[in-house]
PDB file of C-alpha atoms in Angstrom:
ATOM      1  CA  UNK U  14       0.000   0.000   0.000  1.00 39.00           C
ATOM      2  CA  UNK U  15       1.380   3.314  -0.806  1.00 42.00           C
ATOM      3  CA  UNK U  16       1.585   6.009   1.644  1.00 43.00           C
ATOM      4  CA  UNK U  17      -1.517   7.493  -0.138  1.00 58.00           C
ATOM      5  CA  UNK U  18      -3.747   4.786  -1.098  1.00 72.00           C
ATOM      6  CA  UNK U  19      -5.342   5.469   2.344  1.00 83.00           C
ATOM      7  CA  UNK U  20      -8.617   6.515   1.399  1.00 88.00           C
ATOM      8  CA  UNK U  21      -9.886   3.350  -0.827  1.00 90.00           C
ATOM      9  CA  UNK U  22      -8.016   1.207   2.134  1.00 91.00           C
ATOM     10  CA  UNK U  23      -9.572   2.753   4.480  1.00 92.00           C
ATOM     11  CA  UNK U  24     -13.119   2.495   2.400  1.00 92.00           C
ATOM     12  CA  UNK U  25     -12.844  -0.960   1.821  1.00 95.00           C
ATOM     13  CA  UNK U  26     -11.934  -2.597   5.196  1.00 96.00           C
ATOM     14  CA  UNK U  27     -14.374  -0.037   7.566  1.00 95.00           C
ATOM     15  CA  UNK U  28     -17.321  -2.381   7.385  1.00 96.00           C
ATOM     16  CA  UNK U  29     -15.131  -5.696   8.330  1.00 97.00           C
ATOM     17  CA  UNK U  30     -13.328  -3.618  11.149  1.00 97.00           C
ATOM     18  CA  UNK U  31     -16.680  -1.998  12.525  1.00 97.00           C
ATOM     19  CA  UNK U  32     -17.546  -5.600  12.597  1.00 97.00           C
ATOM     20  CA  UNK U  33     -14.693  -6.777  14.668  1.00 98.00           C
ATOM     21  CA  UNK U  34     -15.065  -4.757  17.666  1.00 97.00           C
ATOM     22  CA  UNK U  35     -17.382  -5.038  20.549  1.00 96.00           C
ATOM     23  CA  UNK U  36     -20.206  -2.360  20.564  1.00 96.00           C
ATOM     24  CA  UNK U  37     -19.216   0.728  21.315  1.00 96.00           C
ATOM     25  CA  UNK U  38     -15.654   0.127  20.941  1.00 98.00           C
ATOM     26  CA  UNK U  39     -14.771   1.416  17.513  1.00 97.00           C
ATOM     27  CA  UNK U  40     -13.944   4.818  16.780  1.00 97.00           C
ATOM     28  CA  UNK U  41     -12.761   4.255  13.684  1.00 96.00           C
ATOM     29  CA  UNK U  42      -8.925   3.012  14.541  1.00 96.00           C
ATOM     30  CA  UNK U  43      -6.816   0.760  12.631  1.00 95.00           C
ATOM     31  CA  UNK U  44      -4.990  -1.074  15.145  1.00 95.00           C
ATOM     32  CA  UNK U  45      -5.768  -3.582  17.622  1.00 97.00           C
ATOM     33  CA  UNK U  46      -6.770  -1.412  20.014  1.00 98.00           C
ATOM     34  CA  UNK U  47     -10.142  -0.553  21.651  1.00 98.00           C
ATOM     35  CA  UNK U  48     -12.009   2.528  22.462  1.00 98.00           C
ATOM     36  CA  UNK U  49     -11.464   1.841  26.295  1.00 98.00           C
ATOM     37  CA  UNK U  50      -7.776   0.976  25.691  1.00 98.00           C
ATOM     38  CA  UNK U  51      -7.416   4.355  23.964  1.00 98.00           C
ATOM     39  CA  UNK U  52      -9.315   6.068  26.655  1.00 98.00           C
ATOM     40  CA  UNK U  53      -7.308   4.649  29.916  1.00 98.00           C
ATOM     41  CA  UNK U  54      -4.142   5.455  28.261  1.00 98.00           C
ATOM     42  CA  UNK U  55      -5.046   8.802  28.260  1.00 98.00           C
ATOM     43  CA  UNK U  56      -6.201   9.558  31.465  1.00 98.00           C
ATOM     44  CA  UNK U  57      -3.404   7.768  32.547  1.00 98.00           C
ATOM     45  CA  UNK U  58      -1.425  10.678  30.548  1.00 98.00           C
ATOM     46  CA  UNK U  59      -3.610  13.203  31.849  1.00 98.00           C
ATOM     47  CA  UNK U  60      -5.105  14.380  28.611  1.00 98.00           C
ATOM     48  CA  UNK U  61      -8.025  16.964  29.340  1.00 98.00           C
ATOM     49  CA  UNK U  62      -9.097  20.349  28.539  1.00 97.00           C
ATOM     50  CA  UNK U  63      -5.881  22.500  28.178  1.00 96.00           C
ATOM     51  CA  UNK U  64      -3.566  19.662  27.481  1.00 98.00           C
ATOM     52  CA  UNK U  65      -0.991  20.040  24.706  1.00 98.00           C
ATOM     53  CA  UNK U  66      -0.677  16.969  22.806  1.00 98.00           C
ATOM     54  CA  UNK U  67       1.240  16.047  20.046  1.00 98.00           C
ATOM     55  CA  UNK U  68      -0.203  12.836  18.489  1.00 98.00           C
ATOM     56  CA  UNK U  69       3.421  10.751  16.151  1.00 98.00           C
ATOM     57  CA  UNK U  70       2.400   9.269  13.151  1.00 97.00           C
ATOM     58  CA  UNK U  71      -1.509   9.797  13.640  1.00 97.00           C
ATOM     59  CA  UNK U  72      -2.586   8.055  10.615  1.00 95.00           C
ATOM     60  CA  UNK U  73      -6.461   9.059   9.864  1.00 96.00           C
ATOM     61  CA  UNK U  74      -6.077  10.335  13.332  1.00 97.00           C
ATOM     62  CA  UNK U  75      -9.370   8.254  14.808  1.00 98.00           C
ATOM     63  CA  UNK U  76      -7.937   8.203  18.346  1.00 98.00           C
ATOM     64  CA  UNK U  77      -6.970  11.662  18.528  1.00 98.00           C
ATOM     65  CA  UNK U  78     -10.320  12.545  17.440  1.00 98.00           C
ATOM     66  CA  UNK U  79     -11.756  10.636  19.637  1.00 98.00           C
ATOM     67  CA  UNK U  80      -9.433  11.672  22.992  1.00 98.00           C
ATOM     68  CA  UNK U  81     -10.029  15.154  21.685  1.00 98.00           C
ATOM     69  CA  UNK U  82     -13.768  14.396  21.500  1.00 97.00           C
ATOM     70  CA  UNK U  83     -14.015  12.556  24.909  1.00 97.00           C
ATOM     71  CA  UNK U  84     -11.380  14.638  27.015  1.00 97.00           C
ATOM     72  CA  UNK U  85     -10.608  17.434  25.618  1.00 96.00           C
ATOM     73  CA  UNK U  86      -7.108  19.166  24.552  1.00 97.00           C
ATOM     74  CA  UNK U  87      -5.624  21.574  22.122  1.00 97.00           C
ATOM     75  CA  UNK U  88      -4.604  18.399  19.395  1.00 98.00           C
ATOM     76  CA  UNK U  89      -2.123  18.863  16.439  1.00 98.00           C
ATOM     77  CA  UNK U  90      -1.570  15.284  14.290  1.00 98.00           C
ATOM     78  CA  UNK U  91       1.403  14.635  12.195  1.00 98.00           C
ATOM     79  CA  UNK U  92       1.463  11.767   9.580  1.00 97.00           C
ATOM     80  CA  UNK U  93       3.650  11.415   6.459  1.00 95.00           C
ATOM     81  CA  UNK U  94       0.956  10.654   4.538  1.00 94.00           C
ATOM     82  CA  UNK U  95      -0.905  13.283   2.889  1.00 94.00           C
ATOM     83  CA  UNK U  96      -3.999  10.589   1.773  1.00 93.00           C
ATOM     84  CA  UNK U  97      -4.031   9.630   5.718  1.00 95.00           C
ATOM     85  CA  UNK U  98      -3.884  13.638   7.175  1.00 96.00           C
ATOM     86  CA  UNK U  99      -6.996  14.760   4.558  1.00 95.00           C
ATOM     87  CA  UNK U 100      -9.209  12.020   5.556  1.00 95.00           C
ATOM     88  CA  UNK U 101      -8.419  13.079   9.573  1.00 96.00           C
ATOM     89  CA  UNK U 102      -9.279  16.972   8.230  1.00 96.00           C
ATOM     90  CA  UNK U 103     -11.997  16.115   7.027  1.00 95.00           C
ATOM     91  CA  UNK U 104     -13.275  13.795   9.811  1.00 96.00           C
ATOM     92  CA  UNK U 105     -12.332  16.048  12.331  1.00 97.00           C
ATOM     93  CA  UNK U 106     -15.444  18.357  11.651  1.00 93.00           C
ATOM     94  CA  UNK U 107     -15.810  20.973  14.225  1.00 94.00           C
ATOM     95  CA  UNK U 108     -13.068  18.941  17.060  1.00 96.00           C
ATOM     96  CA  UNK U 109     -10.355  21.698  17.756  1.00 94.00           C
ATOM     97  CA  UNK U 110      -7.573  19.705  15.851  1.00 97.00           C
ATOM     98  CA  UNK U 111      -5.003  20.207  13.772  1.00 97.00           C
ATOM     99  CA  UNK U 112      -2.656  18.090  11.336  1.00 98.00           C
ATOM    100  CA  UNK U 113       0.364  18.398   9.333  1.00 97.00           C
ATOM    101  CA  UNK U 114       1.784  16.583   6.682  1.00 96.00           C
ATOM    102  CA  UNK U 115       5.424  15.388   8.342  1.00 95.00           C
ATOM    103  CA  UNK U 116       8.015  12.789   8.188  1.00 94.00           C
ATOM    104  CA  UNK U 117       8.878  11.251  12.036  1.00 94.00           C
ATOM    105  CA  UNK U 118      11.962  12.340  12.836  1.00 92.00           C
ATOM    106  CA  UNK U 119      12.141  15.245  13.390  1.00 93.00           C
ATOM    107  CA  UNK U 120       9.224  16.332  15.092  1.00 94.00           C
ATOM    108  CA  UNK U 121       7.275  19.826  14.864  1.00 92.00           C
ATOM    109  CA  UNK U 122       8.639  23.265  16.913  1.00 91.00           C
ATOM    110  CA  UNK U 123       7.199  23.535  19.829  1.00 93.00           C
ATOM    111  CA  UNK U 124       6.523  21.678  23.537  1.00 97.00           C
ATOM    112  CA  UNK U 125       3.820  19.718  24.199  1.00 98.00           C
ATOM    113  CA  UNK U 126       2.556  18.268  27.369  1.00 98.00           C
ATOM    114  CA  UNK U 127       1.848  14.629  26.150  1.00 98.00           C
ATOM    115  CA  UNK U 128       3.077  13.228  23.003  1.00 98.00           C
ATOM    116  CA  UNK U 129       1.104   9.930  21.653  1.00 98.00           C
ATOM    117  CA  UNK U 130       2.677   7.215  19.647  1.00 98.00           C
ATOM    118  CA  UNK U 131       0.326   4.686  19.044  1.00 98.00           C
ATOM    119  CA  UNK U 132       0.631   1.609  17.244  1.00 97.00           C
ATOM    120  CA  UNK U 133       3.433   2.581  15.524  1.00 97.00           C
ATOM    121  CA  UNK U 134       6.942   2.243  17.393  1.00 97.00           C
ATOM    122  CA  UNK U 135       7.436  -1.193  15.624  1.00 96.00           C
ATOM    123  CA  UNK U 136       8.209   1.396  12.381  1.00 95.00           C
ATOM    124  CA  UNK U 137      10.863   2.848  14.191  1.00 97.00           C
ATOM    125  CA  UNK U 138      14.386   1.011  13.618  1.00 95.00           C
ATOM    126  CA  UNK U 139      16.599   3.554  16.360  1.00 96.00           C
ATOM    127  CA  UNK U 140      14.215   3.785  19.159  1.00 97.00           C
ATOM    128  CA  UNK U 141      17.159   6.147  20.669  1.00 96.00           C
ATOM    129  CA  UNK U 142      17.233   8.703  18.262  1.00 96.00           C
ATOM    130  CA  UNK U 143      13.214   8.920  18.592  1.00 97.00           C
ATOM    131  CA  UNK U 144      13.062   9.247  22.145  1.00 97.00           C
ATOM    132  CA  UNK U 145      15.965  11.856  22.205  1.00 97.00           C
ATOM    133  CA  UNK U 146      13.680  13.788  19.710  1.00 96.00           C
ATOM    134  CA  UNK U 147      10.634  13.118  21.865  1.00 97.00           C
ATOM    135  CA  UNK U 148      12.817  14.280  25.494  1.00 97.00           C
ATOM    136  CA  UNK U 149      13.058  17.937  24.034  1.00 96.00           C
ATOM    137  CA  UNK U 150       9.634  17.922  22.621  1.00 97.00           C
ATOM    138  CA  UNK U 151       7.995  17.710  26.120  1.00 98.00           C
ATOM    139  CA  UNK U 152       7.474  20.546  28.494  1.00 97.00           C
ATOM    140  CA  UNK U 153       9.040  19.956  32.334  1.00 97.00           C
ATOM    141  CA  UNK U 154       6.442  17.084  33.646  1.00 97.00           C
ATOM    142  CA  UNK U 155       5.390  15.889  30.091  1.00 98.00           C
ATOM    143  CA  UNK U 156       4.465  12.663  29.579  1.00 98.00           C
ATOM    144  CA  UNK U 157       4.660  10.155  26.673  1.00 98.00           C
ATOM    145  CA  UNK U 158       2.019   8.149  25.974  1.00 98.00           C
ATOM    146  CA  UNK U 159       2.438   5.397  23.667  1.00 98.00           C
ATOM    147  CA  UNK U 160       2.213   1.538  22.411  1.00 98.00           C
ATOM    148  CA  UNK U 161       5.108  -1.004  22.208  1.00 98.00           C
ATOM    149  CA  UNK U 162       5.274  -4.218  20.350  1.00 98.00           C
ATOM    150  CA  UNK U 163       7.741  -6.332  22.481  1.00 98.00           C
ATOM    151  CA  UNK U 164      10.260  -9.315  21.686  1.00 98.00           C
ATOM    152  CA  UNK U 165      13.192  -9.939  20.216  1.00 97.00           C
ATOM    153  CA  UNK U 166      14.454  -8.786  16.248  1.00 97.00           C
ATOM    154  CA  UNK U 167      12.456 -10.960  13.883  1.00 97.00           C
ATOM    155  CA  UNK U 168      14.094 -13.847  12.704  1.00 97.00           C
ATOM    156  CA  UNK U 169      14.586 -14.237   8.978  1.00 97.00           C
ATOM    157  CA  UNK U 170      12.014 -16.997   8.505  1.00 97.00           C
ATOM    158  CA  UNK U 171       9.350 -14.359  10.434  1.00 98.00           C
ATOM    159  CA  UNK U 172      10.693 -11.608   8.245  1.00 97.00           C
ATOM    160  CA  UNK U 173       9.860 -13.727   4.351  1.00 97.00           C
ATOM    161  CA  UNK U 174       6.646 -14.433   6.187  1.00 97.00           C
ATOM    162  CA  UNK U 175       5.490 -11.098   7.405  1.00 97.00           C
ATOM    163  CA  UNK U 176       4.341  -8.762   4.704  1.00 96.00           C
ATOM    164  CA  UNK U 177       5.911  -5.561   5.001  1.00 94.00           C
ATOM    165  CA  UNK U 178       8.579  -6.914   7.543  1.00 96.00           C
ATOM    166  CA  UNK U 179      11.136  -3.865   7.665  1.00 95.00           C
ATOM    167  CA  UNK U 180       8.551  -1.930   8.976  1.00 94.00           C
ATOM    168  CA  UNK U 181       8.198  -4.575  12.370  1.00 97.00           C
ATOM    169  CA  UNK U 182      11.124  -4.125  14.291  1.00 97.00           C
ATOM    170  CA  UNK U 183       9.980  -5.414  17.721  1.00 98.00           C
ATOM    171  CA  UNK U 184      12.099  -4.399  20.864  1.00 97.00           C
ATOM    172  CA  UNK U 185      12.563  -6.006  24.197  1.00 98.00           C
ATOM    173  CA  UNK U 186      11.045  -3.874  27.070  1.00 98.00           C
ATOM    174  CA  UNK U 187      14.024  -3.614  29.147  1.00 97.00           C
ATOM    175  CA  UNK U 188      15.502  -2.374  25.866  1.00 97.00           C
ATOM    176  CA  UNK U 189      12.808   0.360  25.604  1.00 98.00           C
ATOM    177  CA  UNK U 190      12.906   1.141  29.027  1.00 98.00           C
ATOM    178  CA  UNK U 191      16.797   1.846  28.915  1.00 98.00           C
ATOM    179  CA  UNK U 192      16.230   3.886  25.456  1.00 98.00           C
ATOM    180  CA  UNK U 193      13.910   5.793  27.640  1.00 98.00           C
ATOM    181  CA  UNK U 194      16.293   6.445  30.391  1.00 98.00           C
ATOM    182  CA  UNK U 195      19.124   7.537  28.533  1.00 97.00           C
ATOM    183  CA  UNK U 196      16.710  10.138  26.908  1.00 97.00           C
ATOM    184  CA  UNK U 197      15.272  11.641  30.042  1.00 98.00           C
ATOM    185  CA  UNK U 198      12.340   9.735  30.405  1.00 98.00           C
ATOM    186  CA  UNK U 199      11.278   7.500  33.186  1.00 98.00           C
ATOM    187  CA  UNK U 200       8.287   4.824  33.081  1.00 98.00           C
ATOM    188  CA  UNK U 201       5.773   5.574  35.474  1.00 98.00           C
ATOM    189  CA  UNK U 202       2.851   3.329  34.322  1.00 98.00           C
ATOM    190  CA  UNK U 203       2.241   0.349  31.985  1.00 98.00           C
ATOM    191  CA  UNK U 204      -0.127  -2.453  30.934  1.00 98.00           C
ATOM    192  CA  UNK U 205       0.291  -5.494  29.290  1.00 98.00           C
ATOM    193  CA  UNK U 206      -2.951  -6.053  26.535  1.00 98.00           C
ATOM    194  CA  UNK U 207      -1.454  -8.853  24.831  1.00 98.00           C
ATOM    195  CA  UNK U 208      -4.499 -11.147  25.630  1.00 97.00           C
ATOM    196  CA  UNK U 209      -6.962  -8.472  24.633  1.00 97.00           C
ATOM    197  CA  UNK U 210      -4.684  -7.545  21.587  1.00 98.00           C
ATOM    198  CA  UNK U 211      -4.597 -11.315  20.547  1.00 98.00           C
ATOM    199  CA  UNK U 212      -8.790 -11.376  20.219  1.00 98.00           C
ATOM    200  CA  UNK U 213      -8.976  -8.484  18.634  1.00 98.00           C
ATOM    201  CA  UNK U 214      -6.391  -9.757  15.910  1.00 98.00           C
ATOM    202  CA  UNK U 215      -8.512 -13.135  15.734  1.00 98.00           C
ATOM    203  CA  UNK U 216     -11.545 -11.072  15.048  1.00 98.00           C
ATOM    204  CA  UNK U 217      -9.936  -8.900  12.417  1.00 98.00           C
ATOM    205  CA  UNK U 218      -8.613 -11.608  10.786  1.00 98.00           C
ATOM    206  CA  UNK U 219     -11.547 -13.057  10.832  1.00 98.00           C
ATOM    207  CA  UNK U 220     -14.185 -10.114   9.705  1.00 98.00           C
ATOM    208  CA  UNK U 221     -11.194  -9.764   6.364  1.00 98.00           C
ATOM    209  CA  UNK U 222     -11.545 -13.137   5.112  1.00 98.00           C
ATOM    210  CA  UNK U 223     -15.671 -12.856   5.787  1.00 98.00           C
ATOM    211  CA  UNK U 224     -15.661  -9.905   3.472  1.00 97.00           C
ATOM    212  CA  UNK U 225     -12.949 -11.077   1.115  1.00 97.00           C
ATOM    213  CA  UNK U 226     -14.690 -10.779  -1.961  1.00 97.00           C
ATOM    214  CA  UNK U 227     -15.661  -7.376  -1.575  1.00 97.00           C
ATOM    215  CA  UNK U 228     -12.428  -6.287  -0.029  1.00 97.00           C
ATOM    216  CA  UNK U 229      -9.991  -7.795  -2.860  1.00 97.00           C
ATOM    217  CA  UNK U 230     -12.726  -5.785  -5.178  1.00 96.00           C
ATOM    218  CA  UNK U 231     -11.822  -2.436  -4.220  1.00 94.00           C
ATOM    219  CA  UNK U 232      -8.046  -3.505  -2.922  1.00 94.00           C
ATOM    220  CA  UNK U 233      -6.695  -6.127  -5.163  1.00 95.00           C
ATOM    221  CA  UNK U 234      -6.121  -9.901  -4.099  1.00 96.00           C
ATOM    222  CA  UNK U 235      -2.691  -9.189  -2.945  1.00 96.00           C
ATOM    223  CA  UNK U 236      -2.871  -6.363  -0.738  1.00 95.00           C
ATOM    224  CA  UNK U 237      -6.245  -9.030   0.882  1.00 97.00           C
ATOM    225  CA  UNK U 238      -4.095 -11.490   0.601  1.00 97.00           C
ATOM    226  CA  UNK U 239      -1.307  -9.599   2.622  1.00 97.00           C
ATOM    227  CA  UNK U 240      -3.673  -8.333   4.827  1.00 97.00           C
ATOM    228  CA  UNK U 241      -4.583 -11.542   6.416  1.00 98.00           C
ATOM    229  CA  UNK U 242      -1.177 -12.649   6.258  1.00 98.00           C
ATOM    230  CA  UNK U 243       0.027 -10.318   8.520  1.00 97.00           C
ATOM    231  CA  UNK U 244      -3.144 -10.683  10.898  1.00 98.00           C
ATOM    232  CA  UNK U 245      -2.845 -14.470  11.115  1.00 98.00           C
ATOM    233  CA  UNK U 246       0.817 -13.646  11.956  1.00 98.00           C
ATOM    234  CA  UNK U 247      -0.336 -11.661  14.839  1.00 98.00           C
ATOM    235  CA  UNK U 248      -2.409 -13.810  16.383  1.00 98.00           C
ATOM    236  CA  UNK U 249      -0.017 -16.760  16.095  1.00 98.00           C
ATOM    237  CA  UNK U 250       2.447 -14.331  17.877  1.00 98.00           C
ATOM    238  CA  UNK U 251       0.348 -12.930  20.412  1.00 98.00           C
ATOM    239  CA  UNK U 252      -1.022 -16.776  21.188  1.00 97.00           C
ATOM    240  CA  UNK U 253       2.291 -18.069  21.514  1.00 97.00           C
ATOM    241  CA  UNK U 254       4.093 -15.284  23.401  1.00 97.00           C
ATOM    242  CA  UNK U 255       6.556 -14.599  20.909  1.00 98.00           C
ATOM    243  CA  UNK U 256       4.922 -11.110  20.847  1.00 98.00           C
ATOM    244  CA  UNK U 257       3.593  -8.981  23.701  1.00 98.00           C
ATOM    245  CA  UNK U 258       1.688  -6.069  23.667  1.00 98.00           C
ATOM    246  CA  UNK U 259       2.359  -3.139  26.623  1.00 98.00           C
ATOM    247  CA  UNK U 260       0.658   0.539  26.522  1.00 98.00           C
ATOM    248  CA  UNK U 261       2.964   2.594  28.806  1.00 98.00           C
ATOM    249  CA  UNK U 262       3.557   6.260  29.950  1.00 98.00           C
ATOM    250  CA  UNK U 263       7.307   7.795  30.486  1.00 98.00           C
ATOM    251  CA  UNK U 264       7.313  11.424  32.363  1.00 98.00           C
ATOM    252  CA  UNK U 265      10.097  13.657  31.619  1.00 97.00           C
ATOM    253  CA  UNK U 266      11.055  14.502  35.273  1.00 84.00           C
TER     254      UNK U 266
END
């Protein structure tokens, strides 16, 4: 999928992914996790009314919208992908956010008092240099909110058999938490949803292959085929404990 092929992507799996989640928990994201996931994690980073945040690699931007919607702040989204930021314009409606159109690193000017990365550190090959970016970014106090995708490297069998692979760099989390560290930034809360993350994978990968036909339609049968691929991969992963998913917040002290 090319950076900005996000709109008939986006079209083509939102009935299958609506399908997927429990009622209520759907707010449009395209991860694994839920509305209440996305919620906790940021009351546990204080978000409200007031709040600075920066939201890393924001994609359509549906859980900024919706922590912006439910708690309140003064948002700004970055993505690279210009496909990805004018669907999150336009979906934004009336919510005080803002996007920009931005490769991660460097980040925008400015201090924030939370910066979000969700979903997405996997991308990341040097965790260090990110986290030195994100130190500076982050008012006295600030807090970094984000989602981390834990084990070791990939082996090269799991990288021929995960589409996409050089974009799933997994990290140990006493290798995260030591990045952290040497940046200025010290855990103060996290959560292991690996069991949670594992059914919600399942039920992806199963709401794709119920729709198939109508998703390779709009998609093509490779990217479908890819798609469930990757998701099987997942949940194999997540079942077996070779991946574990954490949600965590670092304060800069």
């Amino acid at each position: 999928m090319r950076q900005d092929d996000r709109a008939p992507f986006d079209r083509a799996l939102h009935r299958a992914r609506r399908s997927a989640y429990p009622a209520g928990e759907f707010v449009g994201q395209e991860s694994f996790m839920t509305a209440g996931e996305i919620r906790a994690l940021g009351m546990r980073a204080s978000i409200g009314p007031g709040v600075s945040v920066l939201d890393l690699c924001c994609g359509i931007a549906a859980p900024g919208r919706f922590l912006t919607r439910e708690l309140g702040c003064d948002y700004l989204g970055v993505d690279a992908s210009a496909g990805a930021v004018a669907i999150a314009r336009d979906r934004a409606g009336e919510l005080p956010c803002r996007f920009a159109v931005a490769q991660i690193p460097p980040l925008p000017a400015g201090r924030f008092d939370v910066v979000l990365l969700l979903e997405t550190m996997l991308a990341f090959a040097d965790k260090d240099a990110l986290v030195r970016e994100i130190f500076p970014a982050l008012r006295p106090g600030g807090r970094f909110a984000f989602t981390l995708e834990e084990g070791a490297p990939l082996t090269a069998a799991e990288r021929a058999a995960m589409p996409d692979a050089d974009t799933v760099r997994l990290t140990p989390l006493d290798e995260m938490t030591a990045a952290l560290e040497r940046a200025g930034l010290v855990v103060t809360w996290q959560e292991d949803h690996s069991r949670a993350h594992r059914a919600t994978a399942q039920a992806l990968a199963d709401a794709f292959a119920a729709e198939a036909e109508d998703i390779a339609a709009k998609v093509g049968r490779r990217a479908l085929s890819e798609l469930l691929a990757a998701h099987r991969l997942w949940v194999e992963w997540l079942d077996e404990g070779r991946v574990r998913k954490f949600a965590l917040v670092a304060e800069r002290a």
